[in-house]
Amino acid sequence: MEMDYTATQSGFRQRKLYPKMRMRNTTMDGANSGQLFDDTSVPPGVQAAGSPGQDVGAMAYPGQTLLSDPMSNLAVAYGSSLASHGKDLVDKNLDRFLPISKLKYYFAVDTLYVGKKLGLLVFPYMHQNWEVSYQQDTPVAPRFDINAPDLYIPAMGFITYILVAGLAFGTQNRFSPEILGMQASSTLVWLIMEVLAVLLSLYLVTVNTDLTTIDLVAFSGYKYVGMIVGVVAGLLFGPTGYYLAMLWCCISIFVFMIRTLRLKLLSEAAAQGVLVRGARNQLRMYLTMSIAAAQPVFMYWSTYHLVR
């Protein structure tokens, strides 16, 4: 760096000269007048976007190179096939115990069916035909047959019963989220235990029937209708109204279960009214009576503490 000193009245004035640096800056500005720093965002050998003479084919992402490899494509296809096979295997084993694919059938209801079914559950004495209708060896949807089992009424009945129980606890100044949760949990546990007990009994008696697990859940869940009627009657008319309504609903659900399950568990001769004979048929009759008699017991056990 060269310096030139010139004399002035106040002293010396220092003047700096940068001839070499100016030459360097002039060269860089000629190459790229707007770039202050070198671009290091791209790997060596690949030109930056927007640079003169850029080769589009040279810009390749690592993922594109990996996917273009035949071995990588084969691995991806094998992984997809393995995942699909695993899903089919899980669905097949799960459908053996809980046929989820058939749940749509049990919720195929409409308003007319729900009204008729609720009337049948409370007044089953005048109903004559209890056989389920079939179409090409397949039962018709519940909305077309009042005798077909469904899950809509048991599910809505369970939820409504828990809400009514919360209302009963509130009128007794006993309401709390914990006690309502215990009520819902205990009711669900009793339902599961009842279904498991019926399945075990059917296995021990070796009954050949077309009843599925969902059918048993549906039939066991119909008692929530009578439980709701009993609790509401108790809230409106006191213990006397509760016991009268519960007595009526218990008899109704007993008759409903007897007339429904006898077509499923008893032989064709017994279903047609012929005298039941044979040890195996006797066991089936006792099993049917036991399932029907268990419904009033569960109904009273789950509701007697809600009315005081």
CSV table of C-alpha atoms in Angstrom, one decimal:
chain,number,residue,atom,x,y,z
A,1,MET,CA,0.0,0.0,0.0
A,2,GLU,CA,1.4,3.3,-1.0
A,3,MET,CA,0.9,6.6,0.9
A,4,ASP,CA,1.2,10.2,-0.3
A,5,TYR,CA,1.7,13.0,2.1
A,6,THR,CA,0.9,16.6,1.1
A,7,ALA,CA,1.4,19.6,3.3
A,8,THR,CA,-1.5,21.8,4.4
A,9,GLN,CA,-1.9,24.6,6.9
A,10,SER,CA,-3.3,22.3,9.6
A,11,GLY,CA,-0.7,19.6,9.2
A,12,PHE,CA,-0.3,16.7,6.9
A,13,ARG,CA,-3.1,15.0,5.0
A,14,GLN,CA,-2.6,11.3,4.4
A,15,ARG,CA,-3.9,10.0,1.1
A,16,LYS,CA,-4.2,6.2,0.6
A,17,LEU,CA,-3.9,4.7,-2.7
A,18,TYR,CA,-5.2,1.2,-3.5
A,19,PRO,CA,-4.4,0.6,-7.1
A,20,LYS,CA,-4.0,-3.2,-6.7
A,21,MET,CA,-7.2,-3.7,-4.8
A,22,ARG,CA,-9.2,-1.7,-7.3
A,23,MET,CA,-7.9,-3.9,-10.1
A,24,ARG,CA,-9.1,-7.0,-8.1
A,25,ASN,CA,-12.5,-5.6,-7.4
A,26,THR,CA,-12.9,-4.6,-11.0
A,27,THR,CA,-12.2,-8.2,-12.1
A,28,MET,CA,-14.7,-9.7,-9.7
A,29,ASP,CA,-17.4,-7.2,-10.6
A,30,GLY,CA,-16.9,-8.2,-14.2
A,31,ALA,CA,-17.5,-11.9,-13.4
A,32,ASN,CA,-20.6,-11.4,-11.2
A,33,SER,CA,-21.5,-7.8,-10.2
A,34,GLY,CA,-24.3,-8.7,-7.8
A,35,GLN,CA,-22.6,-11.6,-5.8
A,36,LEU,CA,-20.8,-10.6,-2.7
A,37,PHE,CA,-20.0,-14.2,-1.4
A,38,ASP,CA,-19.3,-17.5,-3.0
A,39,ASP,CA,-22.3,-19.9,-3.3
A,40,THR,CA,-21.6,-23.0,-1.1
A,41,SER,CA,-25.1,-24.4,-1.0
A,42,VAL,CA,-24.5,-26.9,-3.8
A,43,PRO,CA,-22.0,-29.7,-3.8
A,44,PRO,CA,-18.8,-29.4,-5.8
A,45,GLY,CA,-19.2,-30.2,-9.5
A,46,VAL,CA,-22.9,-29.0,-9.6
A,47,GLN,CA,-23.6,-25.5,-10.8
A,48,ALA,CA,-25.9,-23.3,-8.7
A,49,ALA,CA,-29.3,-22.5,-10.0
A,50,GLY,CA,-29.4,-19.4,-12.2
A,51,SER,CA,-25.7,-19.6,-13.2
A,52,PRO,CA,-24.8,-19.1,-16.8
A,53,GLY,CA,-24.3,-22.3,-18.7
A,54,GLN,CA,-26.2,-24.4,-16.1
A,55,ASP,CA,-26.9,-28.0,-17.2
A,56,VAL,CA,-30.4,-29.0,-16.0
A,57,GLY,CA,-29.6,-32.7,-16.3
A,58,ALA,CA,-26.7,-32.3,-14.0
A,59,MET,CA,-28.9,-31.3,-11.1
A,60,ALA,CA,-30.0,-34.6,-9.6
A,61,TYR,CA,-31.3,-35.3,-6.1
A,62,PRO,CA,-30.1,-38.3,-4.1
A,63,GLY,CA,-33.6,-39.6,-3.7
A,64,GLN,CA,-34.1,-39.7,-7.5
A,65,THR,CA,-31.0,-41.7,-7.9
A,66,LEU,CA,-32.1,-44.1,-5.1
A,67,LEU,CA,-35.6,-44.6,-6.6
A,68,SER,CA,-34.3,-45.1,-10.1
A,69,ASP,CA,-32.3,-48.1,-8.8
A,70,PRO,CA,-34.1,-51.4,-9.8
A,71,MET,CA,-33.1,-53.0,-6.5
A,72,SER,CA,-34.7,-50.1,-4.6
A,73,ASN,CA,-37.9,-50.5,-6.6
A,74,LEU,CA,-38.0,-54.2,-5.9
A,75,ALA,CA,-37.5,-53.6,-2.2
A,76,VAL,CA,-40.4,-51.1,-2.1
A,77,ALA,CA,-42.7,-53.5,-4.0
A,78,TYR,CA,-41.8,-56.3,-1.6
A,79,GLY,CA,-42.5,-54.1,1.4
A,80,SER,CA,-45.9,-53.1,0.1
A,81,SER,CA,-46.8,-56.7,-0.6
A,82,LEU,CA,-45.7,-57.7,2.9
A,83,ALA,CA,-47.7,-55.0,4.5
A,84,SER,CA,-50.8,-55.9,2.5
A,85,HIS,CA,-50.4,-59.6,3.4
A,86,GLY,CA,-50.0,-58.7,7.1
A,87,LYS,CA,-53.2,-56.5,7.0
A,88,ASP,CA,-55.2,-59.3,5.4
A,89,LEU,CA,-53.9,-61.8,8.0
A,90,VAL,CA,-54.9,-59.5,10.9
A,91,ASP,CA,-58.4,-58.8,9.4
A,92,LYS,CA,-59.0,-62.5,8.9
A,93,ASN,CA,-58.1,-63.5,12.4
A,94,LEU,CA,-60.0,-60.6,13.9
A,95,ASP,CA,-63.0,-61.4,11.8
A,96,ARG,CA,-63.1,-64.9,13.3
A,97,PHE,CA,-63.9,-63.5,16.8
A,98,LEU,CA,-65.5,-60.1,16.0
A,99,PRO,CA,-66.7,-59.8,12.4
A,100,ILE,CA,-66.2,-56.1,12.0
A,101,SER,CA,-67.0,-56.3,8.3
A,102,LYS,CA,-70.6,-57.2,9.3
A,103,LEU,CA,-71.2,-54.3,11.7
A,104,LYS,CA,-72.8,-52.3,8.9
A,105,TYR,CA,-75.6,-54.9,8.7
A,106,TYR,CA,-76.4,-54.4,12.4
A,107,PHE,CA,-76.7,-50.7,12.1
A,108,ALA,CA,-78.9,-50.7,9.0
A,109,VAL,CA,-81.9,-49.4,10.7
A,110,ASP,CA,-84.4,-46.6,10.2
A,111,THR,CA,-86.9,-44.7,12.4
A,112,LEU,CA,-89.8,-47.0,11.6
A,113,TYR,CA,-87.8,-50.1,12.7
A,114,VAL,CA,-86.6,-48.5,15.9
A,115,GLY,CA,-90.1,-47.6,16.9
A,116,LYS,CA,-91.5,-51.1,16.2
A,117,LYS,CA,-88.6,-52.7,17.9
A,118,LEU,CA,-89.0,-50.7,21.1
A,119,GLY,CA,-92.7,-51.6,21.1
A,120,LEU,CA,-91.8,-55.2,20.7
A,121,LEU,CA,-89.4,-55.1,23.6
A,122,VAL,CA,-92.0,-53.6,25.9
A,123,PHE,CA,-95.0,-55.5,24.6
A,124,PRO,CA,-93.9,-58.8,23.1
A,125,TYR,CA,-97.1,-60.7,24.0
A,126,MET,CA,-99.1,-60.1,20.8
A,127,HIS,CA,-96.3,-60.7,18.3
A,128,GLN,CA,-96.8,-64.0,16.5
A,129,ASN,CA,-94.1,-64.5,13.8
A,130,TRP,CA,-90.5,-64.5,15.4
A,131,GLU,CA,-88.6,-66.0,12.5
A,132,VAL,CA,-85.9,-64.0,10.8
A,133,SER,CA,-86.4,-63.4,7.1
A,134,TYR,CA,-83.7,-64.5,4.7
A,135,GLN,CA,-82.9,-63.6,1.1
A,136,GLN,CA,-80.7,-66.1,-0.7
A,137,ASP,CA,-79.4,-67.6,2.5
A,138,THR,CA,-78.6,-64.1,3.9
A,139,PRO,CA,-80.7,-62.5,6.6
A,140,VAL,CA,-82.3,-59.2,5.4
A,141,ALA,CA,-81.3,-55.9,7.0
A,142,PRO,CA,-83.0,-55.0,10.3
A,143,ARG,CA,-84.9,-52.2,8.8
A,144,PHE,CA,-86.8,-54.7,6.7
A,145,ASP,CA,-87.3,-57.3,9.4
A,146,ILE,CA,-88.3,-56.5,13.0
A,147,ASN,CA,-87.1,-59.9,14.2
A,148,ALA,CA,-83.5,-59.3,13.0
A,149,PRO,CA,-81.0,-58.3,15.8
A,150,ASP,CA,-79.4,-54.9,15.6
A,151,LEU,CA,-76.8,-52.9,17.6
A,152,TYR,CA,-78.3,-49.5,17.2
A,153,ILE,CA,-80.8,-49.9,20.0
A,154,PRO,CA,-78.3,-51.6,22.5
A,155,ALA,CA,-75.7,-48.9,21.8
A,156,MET,CA,-78.1,-46.0,22.2
A,157,GLY,CA,-79.7,-47.7,25.1
A,158,PHE,CA,-76.4,-48.0,26.9
A,159,ILE,CA,-75.6,-44.3,26.4
A,160,THR,CA,-79.1,-43.3,27.4
A,161,TYR,CA,-79.0,-45.5,30.5
A,162,ILE,CA,-75.8,-43.8,31.7
A,163,LEU,CA,-77.3,-40.4,31.2
A,164,VAL,CA,-80.4,-41.4,33.1
A,165,ALA,CA,-78.2,-42.8,35.9
A,166,GLY,CA,-76.4,-39.5,36.1
A,167,LEU,CA,-79.7,-37.7,36.4
A,168,ALA,CA,-80.7,-40.1,39.2
A,169,PHE,CA,-77.5,-39.5,41.1
A,170,GLY,CA,-78.0,-35.7,40.7
A,171,THR,CA,-81.5,-35.9,42.2
A,172,GLN,CA,-80.0,-37.7,45.2
A,173,ASN,CA,-77.1,-35.2,45.5
A,174,ARG,CA,-74.6,-38.0,44.8
A,175,PHE,CA,-73.5,-37.0,41.4
A,176,SER,CA,-69.8,-36.9,40.5
A,177,PRO,CA,-67.8,-37.8,37.4
A,178,GLU,CA,-66.1,-40.7,39.3
A,179,ILE,CA,-69.3,-42.4,40.3
A,180,LEU,CA,-70.8,-41.9,36.9
A,181,GLY,CA,-67.7,-43.5,35.3
A,182,MET,CA,-67.9,-46.4,37.8
A,183,GLN,CA,-71.5,-46.9,36.8
A,184,ALA,CA,-70.7,-47.0,33.1
A,185,SER,CA,-67.7,-49.3,33.6
A,186,SER,CA,-69.6,-51.8,35.8
A,187,THR,CA,-72.4,-51.9,33.4
A,188,LEU,CA,-70.1,-52.6,30.5
A,189,VAL,CA,-68.2,-55.3,32.5
A,190,TRP,CA,-71.4,-57.1,33.4
A,191,LEU,CA,-72.4,-57.1,29.7
A,192,ILE,CA,-69.0,-58.6,28.7
A,193,MET,CA,-69.2,-61.2,31.4
A,194,GLU,CA,-72.7,-62.2,30.4
A,195,VAL,CA,-71.7,-62.7,26.7
A,196,LEU,CA,-68.6,-64.7,27.7
A,197,ALA,CA,-70.7,-66.9,30.0
A,198,VAL,CA,-73.2,-67.6,27.2
A,199,LEU,CA,-70.4,-68.4,24.7
A,200,LEU,CA,-68.8,-70.8,27.2
A,201,SER,CA,-72.2,-72.4,27.8
A,202,LEU,CA,-72.8,-72.9,24.1
A,203,TYR,CA,-69.3,-74.5,23.8
A,204,LEU,CA,-69.9,-76.9,26.7
A,205,VAL,CA,-73.3,-77.9,25.5
A,206,THR,CA,-72.0,-78.2,21.9
A,207,VAL,CA,-74.9,-76.4,20.3
A,208,ASN,CA,-74.7,-75.9,16.6
A,209,THR,CA,-76.2,-72.5,16.0
A,210,ASP,CA,-75.8,-69.5,13.7
A,211,LEU,CA,-75.6,-67.1,16.6
A,212,THR,CA,-72.5,-64.9,16.5
A,213,THR,CA,-70.9,-62.9,19.2
A,214,ILE,CA,-72.5,-59.7,17.9
A,215,ASP,CA,-75.9,-61.4,18.0
A,216,LEU,CA,-75.4,-62.2,21.7
A,217,VAL,CA,-74.2,-58.6,22.4
A,218,ALA,CA,-77.4,-57.3,20.6
A,219,PHE,CA,-79.7,-59.6,22.6
A,220,SER,CA,-78.0,-58.9,25.9
A,221,GLY,CA,-78.1,-55.1,25.2
A,222,TYR,CA,-81.9,-55.0,24.7
A,223,LYS,CA,-82.4,-55.1,28.4
A,224,TYR,CA,-81.2,-51.5,28.6
A,225,VAL,CA,-84.6,-50.4,27.3
A,226,GLY,CA,-86.4,-51.9,30.3
A,227,MET,CA,-83.8,-50.5,32.6
A,228,ILE,CA,-84.3,-47.0,31.3
A,229,VAL,CA,-88.1,-47.3,31.6
A,230,GLY,CA,-87.8,-48.5,35.2
A,231,VAL,CA,-85.4,-45.7,36.3
A,232,VAL,CA,-87.5,-43.0,34.6
A,233,ALA,CA,-90.6,-44.3,36.3
A,234,GLY,CA,-88.8,-44.3,39.6
A,235,LEU,CA,-87.7,-40.7,39.1
A,236,LEU,CA,-91.3,-39.6,38.2
A,237,PHE,CA,-93.4,-41.7,40.6
A,238,GLY,CA,-91.0,-42.9,43.3
A,239,PRO,CA,-90.1,-46.4,44.3
A,240,THR,CA,-93.6,-47.7,43.6
A,241,GLY,CA,-93.5,-46.6,40.0
A,242,TYR,CA,-90.0,-48.1,39.7
A,243,TYR,CA,-91.0,-51.5,41.0
A,244,LEU,CA,-94.1,-51.7,38.9
A,245,ALA,CA,-92.4,-50.6,35.7
A,246,MET,CA,-89.4,-52.9,36.4
A,247,LEU,CA,-91.7,-55.9,37.0
A,248,TRP,CA,-93.4,-55.3,33.6
A,249,CYS,CA,-90.1,-54.8,31.7
A,250,CYS,CA,-88.6,-57.9,33.3
A,251,ILE,CA,-91.4,-60.1,32.3
A,252,SER,CA,-91.4,-58.6,28.8
A,253,ILE,CA,-87.7,-59.1,28.2
A,254,PHE,CA,-88.0,-62.7,29.6
A,255,VAL,CA,-90.8,-63.5,27.0
A,256,PHE,CA,-88.8,-61.7,24.3
A,257,MET,CA,-85.7,-63.7,24.9
A,258,ILE,CA,-87.5,-67.1,25.2
A,259,ARG,CA,-89.3,-66.6,21.9
A,260,THR,CA,-86.3,-65.3,20.1
A,261,LEU,CA,-83.6,-67.7,21.3
A,262,ARG,CA,-85.7,-70.9,21.0
A,263,LEU,CA,-85.5,-70.6,17.2
A,264,LYS,CA,-81.7,-70.3,17.5
A,265,LEU,CA,-80.9,-72.8,20.2
A,266,LEU,CA,-83.6,-75.4,20.2
A,267,SER,CA,-84.2,-78.0,17.4
A,268,GLU,CA,-86.6,-77.4,14.6
A,269,ALA,CA,-89.2,-79.6,16.2
A,270,ALA,CA,-89.1,-77.6,19.4
A,271,ALA,CA,-89.3,-74.4,17.5
A,272,GLN,CA,-92.5,-75.6,15.9
A,273,GLY,CA,-94.1,-76.4,19.2
A,274,VAL,CA,-93.4,-80.2,19.3
A,275,LEU,CA,-92.4,-81.7,22.7
A,276,VAL,CA,-88.7,-81.5,23.4
A,277,ARG,CA,-87.1,-84.9,23.9
A,278,GLY,CA,-83.6,-86.1,24.3
A,279,ALA,CA,-80.8,-85.1,26.7
A,280,ARG,CA,-79.2,-82.6,24.3
A,281,ASN,CA,-82.5,-80.8,23.6
A,282,GLN,CA,-83.1,-80.7,27.3
A,283,LEU,CA,-79.8,-79.0,27.8
A,284,ARG,CA,-80.6,-76.5,25.1
A,285,MET,CA,-83.9,-75.7,26.7
A,286,TYR,CA,-82.3,-75.1,30.1
A,287,LEU,CA,-79.7,-72.9,28.5
A,288,THR,CA,-82.4,-70.9,26.8
A,289,MET,CA,-84.3,-70.5,30.0
A,290,SER,CA,-81.1,-69.5,31.9
A,291,ILE,CA,-80.2,-66.8,29.4
A,292,ALA,CA,-83.7,-65.4,29.5
A,293,ALA,CA,-83.9,-65.5,33.3
A,294,ALA,CA,-80.5,-63.7,33.6
A,295,GLN,CA,-81.9,-60.6,32.0
A,296,PRO,CA,-84.2,-59.5,34.8
A,297,VAL,CA,-81.5,-60.3,37.4
A,298,PHE,CA,-79.1,-58.0,35.6
A,299,MET,CA,-81.7,-55.3,35.2
A,300,TYR,CA,-82.6,-55.2,38.8
A,301,TRP,CA,-79.0,-55.4,40.0
A,302,SER,CA,-78.0,-52.5,37.9
A,303,THR,CA,-80.8,-50.1,38.8
A,304,TYR,CA,-82.1,-50.7,42.3
A,305,HIS,CA,-79.6,-48.3,43.8
A,306,LEU,CA,-80.6,-45.5,41.5
A,307,VAL,CA,-84.1,-45.1,43.0
A,308,ARG,CA,-84.7,-44.2,46.6
